[in-house]
Every structure is written in C-alpha cells, then in structure tokens.
Amino acid sequence: MPVSMTQKYNPAKIESKWQAKWEADGLYYADVDKSKKKYYALTMLPYPSGDLHIGHWYAMTPSDARARFLRMKGFNVMFPMGFDAFGLPAENAAIQHNIHPRDWTYKNIRHMREQLRSMGAMFDWRREAVSSDIKYYKWTQWFFLQFFNNDLAYRKKSPVDWCPQCNTTLAREQVWGEDRHCERCGTPVIKKDLEQWFFRITKYAEELLKFDEIDWPDRVRLLQTNWIGRSQGASVVFHTEQGDAMEIFTTRPDTLWGATFMVLAPEHPLVKKITTPEQRVKVETYVKKAVRQTDIQREKVDKEKTGIFTGGYAINPVNQKKIPIWVADYVLMTYGTGAIMAVPAHDQRDFAFARKFGMEVRVVIQPPDLPELNGANMPESVPAYGVMINSGSMTGTPAEQAFDKTIEYLEEIGVGKRAVNYHLRDWLISRQRYWGAPIPVVYCRNCGFVPVPEDQLPVVLPDDVEWKPTGESPLKLHPTWRFTKCPKCGGEATRETDTMDTFMCSSWYHLRYLSPDYDEGPFDPKEYDYWMPVDTYTGGVEHATMHLIYTRFFHRACRDLGITKGNEPMLQFRCQGQILGPDGQRMSKSRGNVIDPDKQVRLYGADTVRAFLMFGYRWSEGGLWDPGSITGVQRWLSRVWNLILDESEQGKETDKIQRGLRRKLHQTLRAVTHDFEQFEFNTIISSLMELSNFMLDAKEQGVFNTPAWNEAAEVLLCMMAPIMPHITEELWERLGKQYSIHTQPWPEVDHKAAEELVFTLVVQVNGRVRDRMIVPADISKQEAKEKALASEGARKYLQGKKPRKVIYVPGRLVNIVK
C-alpha cells in the first residue's frame, strides 16, 4: 500500500493519460482467439450530426461497462464503433451552407470520433466502419445485386410525396405539419406515382414473427408483431358491373352476406374506371385532398368519416346483390388490397359510415344473449358472435363452425379461399437524393433493367455535383455520370439515379465491423465464423419497427443466399430509455435544452459523467437531467480516491471486524455481478457506494491495511473498473498492482464469507405478521418453531391454545396456523 497521498483526485489529468496509453497499447483490440469464448457486444452506431449529446453517452457508457465486465469475466469481447453516415441531413447542409455533403459528413466524423474517445469506452477503433466510405458502400451495392439476382429486389410504381414547386420527391422527414407542406418552400405536398425499388421483406413475414431463438424485450417483440400484423381470414373476389375483379381480404368471411357497400382507397386503380361521368368531378376533388394526408391521419379512430360515391356498383358474390362502391380515405392501399367490403351491422366504423350516408344495415349474425336484431333501428353495430342468419344456405351455422364452413363454401363456389394477410409491406429502398449508396442498375432501351456486373463495383458517387435551389438530386442532373454503356449489349444506357435507403446501410454494419478493410467480400468468413451472431445489441426502442425488422430480414435473406448462417443476427437486445432536458422535454437545439457531454466532462470528468448516468436513472427508463445530482457522484469518487490512498496506521487483527468487512464485500460482489448481468446499472452504483461507506467505518475501527482491507480495496476497484475505467486504472497503479486493471479477472464470490451470521425471523399467525426476532443463521427447523411459539406476539394471539399447524420457511419466517 502507498505510504502517502501525493495529490488530490484530478480527472482531467488522469483520464487523458490513460486514454493515450490504452490506445498506444491496443488494450481493447479484439482478435480471433479460439482458446477463448467470444462475446460480440454491439451498440447502435451514431449519425455524424456534428456533436454527441448526453443521450449518446446514456446509450453507450452502460453498454461499454457491461462489455468491460464480460471481458473481466474471461470472454474475448469485441465492442466496435462506426458511423451511419449517409442520409438527408448532409444533403440539407449542402443546400443550406453551400458545402459538399462529404465534407460536412467527414468533418463531423472527425469531431465525434474525438468525443467518443473522451468517453473512455473500450471501442476497438481498428474495426471502425463508415457507411459512406467507398469501401463500405461497394458491398452495400453488392448485397443489392445478390437480392436483385435472386428476385428479392424488384421495381414497381409506388406513390411518393412530391413537391410541385421544387419538382422533386420528398423523404418523410422533409414533409412538415398537419397540412403536409414541403420544408424547403412551404408548398403543399401531393402524392405522385413513381417507379421505385423494393425488397421482398413480406416473403419473410411469417419467419419474422418467430422470436423463440432470441432474448428480446417483450415490448419490442410486441411492436414487431403488431407491425407485421398477421391476420387469418379469406380472400374473396367481388366484381364490378363491368366485370372488373376486386379482391378483398376479410377476417370475418361469415359476415359476407351482410356486406351492403364496398369502399376503395383513393389510390385504387379501379377508382377512375368505375367512376361515372356524373360523379367524376366530386371523386377527383375528394381523391386529391385525401392522398395528401398521411396514413396515420387517415386511420385516426376519432377522425370524422368522409367519403364519396363513385356511381359504380359491385356484385356481392355470395348473394348476387348489387352494392354501391364508395371511395373513402380510411381505406389504405398500403394494407390489404386497397378495397374492403363494409358490414355495417357488425363493424362500428362501417356502421357510422352507413348511417351518415344512408346505406342499408343488414344483420347476419345473431348474438345469443340479445333480442332479435333489426338493422333498420339499431343504434350501433353489434359484435359478430353467435348464429349466422340471413346468410342463404349458411343460415343457422353456429359461431364455432362459421369461419371454417364459410371458407369451405367460398372455395366450393369458386369465389374465395383461405388466406393470411400481413400489415407489413415490402421495403421501399429508393431515395431520390444524392448522398446515399447508388443503386447499381442501368437502363438500356434494348435490354431493360440491367444490373451492374460485380467486377464493375463500386458505382462511385461523383464529386463534381451542382446543387440546385430546387433540391433535386444532382445525380439526376449530372451531365456525364448518369450516361454509361449497357453491360449486356454495349449500347447506350443511363444509370439509376436513385440511391438506397440508409436503413440498407445499417442492416449489415455489424458484419462490416468484422473486417472493415476486407476486399474479397463484405466480410472475412473466418471472422464471421468466430464472432457471429451478435451476443448483445443495445439501442433505442424507437428502432423496433424499422431498423430492427430490416436487420432481421436482411440476415434471413442472406442466409437463404448462402452468405450468412443461422436465423438471427442478434441473440439478445436491450433498449435504454431517454434522457430528457431539465425542462422535461425531449432534448433539441431549438428548445435550448441540450446537455453537452463535453462541458460535463470538463466540469466533472468522464468517470463522474459515466457513473452519474448509470446511477441517476434506471437504464431502461431514463428520466430528467438533474444538474444538481451529478456533484454527489463527483464527491463520492473523491472519497473513494482518498479512501484507497489515505495514510493510516497498520490495522489490528480484529477478527470480528474483518469478518464483517469480508461479508459486506462478498455480498456486494454477488449483487454487482448479478446486476451487471441483468443490465441493472443504477443499483450497481448504489451497492458500491454502500460498500465504500462500510469500508470507511471499518477503517476507523482499525482494520486498515489488514488482509481483509487490502482484499476489499482491490475488489472494490475491480467492481468499479467497468463503469469508471480511468480512476480505477490510476488507483490500481498506485496500489502497485500489475497493469492493467482492465485485464484482471472478475473477482470470485466467496459465498461462505457472504453468509449472514444472523437473520430476522418473521413470526406470523394465520399469515399476518405478529412478531420479529434476531436468530442465528444456522438455526434448526425445530428451534425456529420453538422460538416463534415462545415469542410474545405468538403467545398473545394463541391465548394458550395449541396451534393446528406450524410452518417454517428457512431463513425467512414461521407461520402459525390457529
């Protein structure tokens, strides 16, 4: 132990010192080592917006601490970092500040890389991957080609948001406000059909509903399950009077006889064809207004129901009745077929629509607990449970048989079949902007769509681009880049000017971390075979229904193409909550409530910020930033510094005090180990604070520099090390220990030492607590019962009577049954 305290705790000095040494020594390099069990720990990579905010630290430092913990537990841990660097913000910066997106992006990356280093995390920077690097997006393009060549990528017309003033499509982020206007010029946005590229994610819808191989939070699994939206039912074909087929999907085929009108989405291709001349102007006006709304706006439950009659009619295939066809905005082309049958008697939304517009309400299911229903005077719809009525030959079919028997009937008469429907739509990957991975396809007048050969990858973004005030993609207007030769016939061809959705880049970045400089494929197979799958992935729950679904789909598609192995890319996922500004609002520059971590580090040191973020909040929940509480953590670290380095007399061999210290130490070690494994970071800090206070009391009782004290000091530092890496490394060195504390094995719990000598025995009478007493930890069953019966509380309630039963729960209580 040191003989004197040479200086006060100075975070700035020791943190820069150790960060430089760790980097120089490659302390956190993770290489394939088959003699060790691997652990791939991954946290979501940031977008290079220019500055880290405290939310980045809140996500990353606990993930880093757990990775460090696992490393000390003996795992070979890889914990990489990179940047999701393509996307809209860089393009907006180019337009607003007359700067190239590449310059803006890489300037931000350089700054954020230094910010990340100040965190003291164990990132292996050799494995850094930046999605906008040519060596990265070459393989993004390669993946696209594999999907294209195996019918997982296709092109079709799809509605997009379009600004008629800027003459360009807009990403969802560029459409603002309830009135859906262009963020650039304020012009109302319209919908326009464009040819765009899609991935067949719906092919994997059923597989994506399987979570049996992964340990993911229930709320994430529920969000994905609802997003995929599996429904069992029937596909049924109606026909217009002109003979055009209109397919609908229904989960209640047994209500078909109650369909009294049909509703089409405003975008449905049959709307124009079936609309009569008398209704055309009204329908076109309605459609124009409807398509400007978002799907969320159109599906609002409390939204007033609107619609317009097309003038056309359909024939109900089960009873041959002629029913009117309407257009309404609550029907979406993005779900089902864009056409529904309306059964107002048994669906409240259809009922409200029918009553508003004066259409028939026909009851076809009679609930057994209600009087006979009459559609003409029903005040509201009724649930569709009970016996089928008014349903032709199916009348009288009981509820438990109705679904299957109706489908058998539809298949028998050839108008429908059993079907499964999903809310999930195929993944639209086209983006009409410059700063993204170019889609490697050319268009030839003779050959059509032709994929760029693999040996001609990458298709590199041109640097010499001109930004128009309209915001149109420079690729679309480039005088030379877009013109090329057809790889198939050698004739004149043009390149695809759309770039890929950035979710495509982030669907495989965990694979590029394996070997970011490898150029024989997207990753080195040897690295893949050792490191994959990701053992633990951490990030925000807001990514549940986009990035996390896309990543799972991407892995499965690659599995089927022989590129990856197994069914899941990430075995365990844990999500953190969110740190709100001091005002209780989500942090944003416009609100002026963003907490700058750089400033916090300058004031308190990185270890204090790390510890506070893990102590002040339950990680899965988050909460308000409390500027007053961080000083408490700062004072605690100073106390630990002084506790370890303080100069005191050699302690006495006080067995009782030493046993008490070891008991507290190993109880704490047991609890901290458990909490690291369970992501309960706030209770780890609480336990460490309690232990350090106990040690201070024990030192004052003369235990300093005894074997028990020295063990406690070393184990305390090892438990602190994953969370507070700098101060513990410094103190470890000052204790004269071998470098580095971060390569030390995690201490083993001495369970015998952790045992309590006594415990509080609870005495119950008929299940209610009547007394408590301190008893030896090794008390026998018989002795525990005797002491309980002899207690004052038990005697008072027994009143001399013999109990019917006495139950002993070891180490906890005795329950006396009168």
CSV table of N, CA, C and O in Angstrom, one decimal, residues 152 154 198-206 208 227 424-428 546 549-554:
chain,number,residue,atom,x,y,z
A,152,LEU,N,-35.3,-10.9,-55.0
A,152,LEU,CA,-35.7,-10.3,-53.7
A,152,LEU,C,-35.7,-8.8,-53.8
A,152,LEU,O,-36.1,-8.1,-52.9
A,154,TYR,N,-37.1,-5.7,-56.6
A,154,TYR,CA,-37.8,-5.5,-57.8
A,154,TYR,C,-38.2,-4.0,-57.9
A,154,TYR,O,-38.1,-3.3,-56.9
A,198,PHE,N,-37.9,-2.0,-54.5
A,198,PHE,CA,-38.4,-2.6,-53.3
A,198,PHE,C,-37.7,-3.9,-53.0
A,198,PHE,O,-37.2,-4.5,-53.9
A,199,PHE,N,-37.6,-4.2,-51.7
A,199,PHE,CA,-37.1,-5.6,-51.3
A,199,PHE,C,-38.3,-6.4,-50.8
A,199,PHE,O,-39.2,-5.8,-50.1
A,200,ARG,N,-38.3,-7.7,-51.1
A,200,ARG,CA,-39.4,-8.5,-50.7
A,200,ARG,C,-39.4,-9.0,-49.3
A,200,ARG,O,-39.3,-10.2,-48.9
A,201,ILE,N,-39.5,-8.0,-48.4
A,201,ILE,CA,-39.5,-8.4,-46.9
A,201,ILE,C,-40.7,-9.2,-46.6
A,201,ILE,O,-40.7,-10.0,-45.6
A,202,THR,N,-41.9,-9.0,-47.3
A,202,THR,CA,-43.1,-9.7,-47.0
A,202,THR,C,-42.9,-11.2,-47.2
A,202,THR,O,-43.7,-12.0,-46.6
A,203,LYS,N,-42.0,-11.6,-48.0
A,203,LYS,CA,-41.7,-13.1,-48.1
A,203,LYS,C,-41.3,-13.7,-46.8
A,203,LYS,O,-41.4,-14.9,-46.6
A,204,TYR,N,-40.8,-12.9,-45.9
A,204,TYR,CA,-40.2,-13.4,-44.6
A,204,TYR,C,-41.2,-13.0,-43.4
A,204,TYR,O,-40.8,-13.1,-42.3
A,205,ALA,N,-42.4,-12.5,-43.7
A,205,ALA,CA,-43.3,-12.0,-42.7
A,205,ALA,C,-43.5,-13.1,-41.6
A,205,ALA,O,-43.4,-12.8,-40.4
A,206,GLU,N,-43.8,-14.3,-42.1
A,206,GLU,CA,-44.1,-15.4,-41.1
A,206,GLU,C,-42.9,-15.7,-40.2
A,206,GLU,O,-43.0,-15.9,-39.0
A,208,LEU,N,-40.4,-13.7,-39.5
A,208,LEU,CA,-40.1,-12.6,-38.6
A,208,LEU,C,-41.0,-12.5,-37.4
A,208,LEU,O,-40.7,-11.8,-36.4
A,227,TRP,N,-46.6,-4.7,-36.0
A,227,TRP,CA,-46.2,-4.0,-37.2
A,227,TRP,C,-46.3,-5.0,-38.4
A,227,TRP,O,-46.8,-4.6,-39.5
A,424,LEU,N,-47.6,-5.8,-42.8
A,424,LEU,CA,-46.2,-5.4,-43.3
A,424,LEU,C,-46.2,-5.3,-44.9
A,424,LEU,O,-46.8,-6.1,-45.6
A,425,ARG,N,-45.6,-4.2,-45.4
A,425,ARG,CA,-45.5,-4.0,-46.8
A,425,ARG,C,-44.0,-4.2,-47.2
A,425,ARG,O,-43.1,-4.2,-46.4
A,426,ASP,N,-43.8,-4.5,-48.5
A,426,ASP,CA,-42.4,-4.6,-49.0
A,426,ASP,C,-41.7,-3.3,-48.7
A,426,ASP,O,-42.2,-2.2,-48.7
A,427,TRP,N,-40.4,-3.5,-48.5
A,427,TRP,CA,-39.5,-2.4,-48.1
A,427,TRP,C,-39.1,-1.5,-49.3
A,427,TRP,O,-38.4,-1.9,-50.2
A,428,LEU,N,-39.6,-0.3,-49.3
A,428,LEU,CA,-39.2,0.7,-50.4
A,428,LEU,C,-37.9,1.2,-50.1
A,428,LEU,O,-37.7,1.9,-49.1
A,546,MET,N,-38.4,-0.5,-37.6
A,546,MET,CA,-37.8,-0.2,-38.8
A,546,MET,C,-36.4,-0.9,-38.9
A,546,MET,O,-36.3,-2.0,-39.4
A,549,ILE,N,-36.4,-4.6,-37.6
A,549,ILE,CA,-37.0,-5.6,-38.5
A,549,ILE,C,-36.2,-5.8,-39.8
A,549,ILE,O,-36.1,-6.9,-40.3
A,550,TYR,N,-35.7,-4.6,-40.3
A,550,TYR,CA,-35.0,-4.7,-41.6
A,550,TYR,C,-33.7,-5.6,-41.4
A,550,TYR,O,-33.3,-6.4,-42.3
A,551,THR,N,-33.0,-5.4,-40.2
A,551,THR,CA,-31.8,-6.2,-40.0
A,551,THR,C,-32.1,-7.7,-39.9
A,551,THR,O,-31.4,-8.5,-40.4
A,552,ARG,N,-33.2,-8.0,-39.2
A,552,ARG,CA,-33.6,-9.5,-39.1
A,552,ARG,C,-33.9,-10.0,-40.5
A,552,ARG,O,-33.6,-11.2,-40.8
A,553,PHE,N,-34.7,-9.2,-41.3
A,553,PHE,CA,-35.0,-9.7,-42.7
A,553,PHE,C,-33.7,-9.8,-43.5
A,553,PHE,O,-33.5,-10.8,-44.2
A,554,PHE,N,-32.8,-8.9,-43.4
A,554,PHE,CA,-31.6,-8.9,-44.2
A,554,PHE,C,-30.8,-10.1,-43.9
A,554,PHE,O,-30.3,-10.8,-44.8
